[in-house]
XYZ file of C-alpha atoms in Angstrom:
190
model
C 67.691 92.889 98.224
C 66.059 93.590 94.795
C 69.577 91.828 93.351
C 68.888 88.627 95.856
C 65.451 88.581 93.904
C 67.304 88.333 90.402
C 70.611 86.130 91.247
C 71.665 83.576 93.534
C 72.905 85.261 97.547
C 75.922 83.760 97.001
C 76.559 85.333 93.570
C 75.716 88.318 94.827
C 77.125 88.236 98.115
C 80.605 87.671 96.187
C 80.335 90.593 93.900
C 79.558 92.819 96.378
C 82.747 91.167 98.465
C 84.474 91.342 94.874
C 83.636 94.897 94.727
C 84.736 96.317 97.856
C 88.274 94.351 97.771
C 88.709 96.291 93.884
C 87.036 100.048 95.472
C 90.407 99.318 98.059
C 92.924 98.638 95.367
C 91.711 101.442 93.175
C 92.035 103.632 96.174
C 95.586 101.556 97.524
C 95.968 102.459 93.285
C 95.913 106.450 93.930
C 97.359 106.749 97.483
C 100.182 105.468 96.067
C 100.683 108.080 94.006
C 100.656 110.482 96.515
C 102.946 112.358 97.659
C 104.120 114.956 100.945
C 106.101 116.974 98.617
C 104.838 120.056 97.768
C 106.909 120.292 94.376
C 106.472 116.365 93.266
C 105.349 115.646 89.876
C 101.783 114.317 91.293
C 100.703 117.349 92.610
C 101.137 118.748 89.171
C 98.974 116.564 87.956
C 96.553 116.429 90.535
C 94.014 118.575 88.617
C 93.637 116.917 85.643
C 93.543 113.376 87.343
C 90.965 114.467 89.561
C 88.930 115.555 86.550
C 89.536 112.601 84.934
C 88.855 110.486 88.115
C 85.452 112.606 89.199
C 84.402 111.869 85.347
C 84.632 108.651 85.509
C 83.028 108.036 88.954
C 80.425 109.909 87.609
C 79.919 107.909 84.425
C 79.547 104.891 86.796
C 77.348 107.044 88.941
C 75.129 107.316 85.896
C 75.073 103.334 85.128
C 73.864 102.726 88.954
C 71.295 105.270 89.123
C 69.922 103.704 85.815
C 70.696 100.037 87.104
C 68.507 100.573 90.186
C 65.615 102.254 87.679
C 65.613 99.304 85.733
C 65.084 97.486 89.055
C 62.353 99.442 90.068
C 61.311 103.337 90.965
C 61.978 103.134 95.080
C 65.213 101.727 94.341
C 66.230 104.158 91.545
C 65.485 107.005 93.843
C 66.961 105.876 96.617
C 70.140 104.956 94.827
C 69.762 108.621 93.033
C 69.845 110.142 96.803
C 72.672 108.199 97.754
C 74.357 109.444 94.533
C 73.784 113.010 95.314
C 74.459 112.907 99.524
C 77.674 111.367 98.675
C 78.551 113.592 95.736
C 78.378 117.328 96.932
C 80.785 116.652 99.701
C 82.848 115.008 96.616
C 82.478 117.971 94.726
C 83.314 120.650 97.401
C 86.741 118.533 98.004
C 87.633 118.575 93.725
C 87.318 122.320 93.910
C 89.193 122.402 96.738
C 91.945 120.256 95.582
C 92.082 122.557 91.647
C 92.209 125.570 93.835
C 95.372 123.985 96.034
C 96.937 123.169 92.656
C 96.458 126.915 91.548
C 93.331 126.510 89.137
C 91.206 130.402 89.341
C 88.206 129.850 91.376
C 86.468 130.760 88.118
C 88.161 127.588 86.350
C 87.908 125.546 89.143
C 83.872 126.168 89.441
C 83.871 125.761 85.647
C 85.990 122.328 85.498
C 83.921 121.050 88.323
C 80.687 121.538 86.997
C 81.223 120.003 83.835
C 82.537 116.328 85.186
C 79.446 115.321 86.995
C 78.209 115.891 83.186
C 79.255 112.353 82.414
C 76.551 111.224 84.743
C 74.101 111.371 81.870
C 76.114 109.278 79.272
C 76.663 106.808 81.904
C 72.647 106.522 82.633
C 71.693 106.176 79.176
C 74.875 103.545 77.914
C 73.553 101.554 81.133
C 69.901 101.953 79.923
C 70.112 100.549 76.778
C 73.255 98.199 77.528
C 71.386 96.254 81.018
C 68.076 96.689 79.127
C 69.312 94.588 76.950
C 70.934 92.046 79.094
C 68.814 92.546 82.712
C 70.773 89.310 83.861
C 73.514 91.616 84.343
C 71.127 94.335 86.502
C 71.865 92.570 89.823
C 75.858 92.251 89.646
C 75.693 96.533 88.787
C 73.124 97.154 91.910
C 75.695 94.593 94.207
C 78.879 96.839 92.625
C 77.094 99.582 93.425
C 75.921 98.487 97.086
C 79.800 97.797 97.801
C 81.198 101.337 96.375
C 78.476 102.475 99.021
C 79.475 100.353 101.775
C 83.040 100.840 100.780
C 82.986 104.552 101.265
C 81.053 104.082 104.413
C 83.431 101.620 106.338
C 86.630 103.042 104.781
C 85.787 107.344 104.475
C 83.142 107.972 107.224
C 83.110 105.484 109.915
C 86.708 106.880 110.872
C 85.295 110.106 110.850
C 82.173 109.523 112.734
C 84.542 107.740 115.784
C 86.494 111.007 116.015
C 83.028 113.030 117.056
C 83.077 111.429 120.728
C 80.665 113.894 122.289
C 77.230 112.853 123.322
C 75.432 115.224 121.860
C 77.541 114.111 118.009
C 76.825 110.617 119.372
C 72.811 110.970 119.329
C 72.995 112.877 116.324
C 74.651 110.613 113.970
C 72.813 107.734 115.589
C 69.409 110.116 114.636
C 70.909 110.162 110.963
C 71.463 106.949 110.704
C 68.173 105.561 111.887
C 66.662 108.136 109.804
C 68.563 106.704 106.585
C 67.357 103.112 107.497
C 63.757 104.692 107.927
C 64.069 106.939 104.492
C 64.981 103.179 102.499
C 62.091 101.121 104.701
C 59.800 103.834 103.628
C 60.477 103.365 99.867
C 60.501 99.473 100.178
C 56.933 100.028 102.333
C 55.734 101.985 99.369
C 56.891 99.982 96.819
């Protein structure tokens, strides 16, 4: 919404369509490159390109979360919690994957704390880089809004449809709504 306020909806509506058509050829990018083997070349290099990978994703992490400041404080918390609920499943998944390619849990922890690091460089390039240009603040908050919905249609919508139960049902129905309610309470506040 706060992007709709800066750019034209069909602008907009086109990066964020633009976006989630490049989030599925990254991924198409790096599923190709994976293998069923356990002695292929990838998984030897699986460590390292997850590093490299989780650095980057969290440089970009940095430029939304300073994107949606720019925009306003609601948003730039709100993208901030969406940053953080999607990373620490994220993170638990890159240890997992250094300790399946033999990394010491002590290593692992290490190498995993310090990616998320590039968070910070991220936030302040995008600072002083969309301060500088804030015509360009709307086309980062609509990438941003279609890594999110990305990850949502392609990761956890699969996931939630396996949970048939009613009780899983009324649960994730409960988060959901409470989501929605979490981002109408900023935008009531604002």
């Amino acid at each position: 919404p706060h992007g709709l306020q800066q750019a034209t909806p069909i602008a907009i509506s086109g990066t964020v369509l633009i976006g989630i058509v490049l989030f599925f050829t990254l991924e198409k990018l790096i599923i190709w490159r994976h293998c069923h083997d356990a002695k292929c070349e990838v998984h030897g290099a699986a460590g390292p390109l997850i590093l490299i990978g989780d650095a980057f994703h969290n440089f970009v992490d940095g430029f939304v979360i300073a994107a949606a400041f720019l925009t306003s404080i609601p948003l730039g918390i709100a993208a901030s919690l969406a940053v953080i609920a999607h990373e620490i499943p994220q993170e638990v998944g890159d240890f997992a994957i250094l300790l399946d390619n033999g990394y010491p849990k002590t290593r692992a922890l290490l190498l995993n704390t310090l990616s998320p690091m590039a968070t910070l460089p991220g936030a302040i390039i995008a600072y002083y880089f969309l301060g500088a240009t804030q015509e360009a603040v709307p086309f980062i908050l609509a990438l941003s809004a279609a890594s999110f919905i990305y990850i949502a249609v392609a990761d956890l919508v699969p996931v939630l449809h396996r949970q048939t139960g009613i009780t899983s049902t009324f649960r994730q129905l409960g988060l959901m709504l409470a989501g929605i309610g979490t981002i109408a309470l900023f935008k009531f506040v604002h």
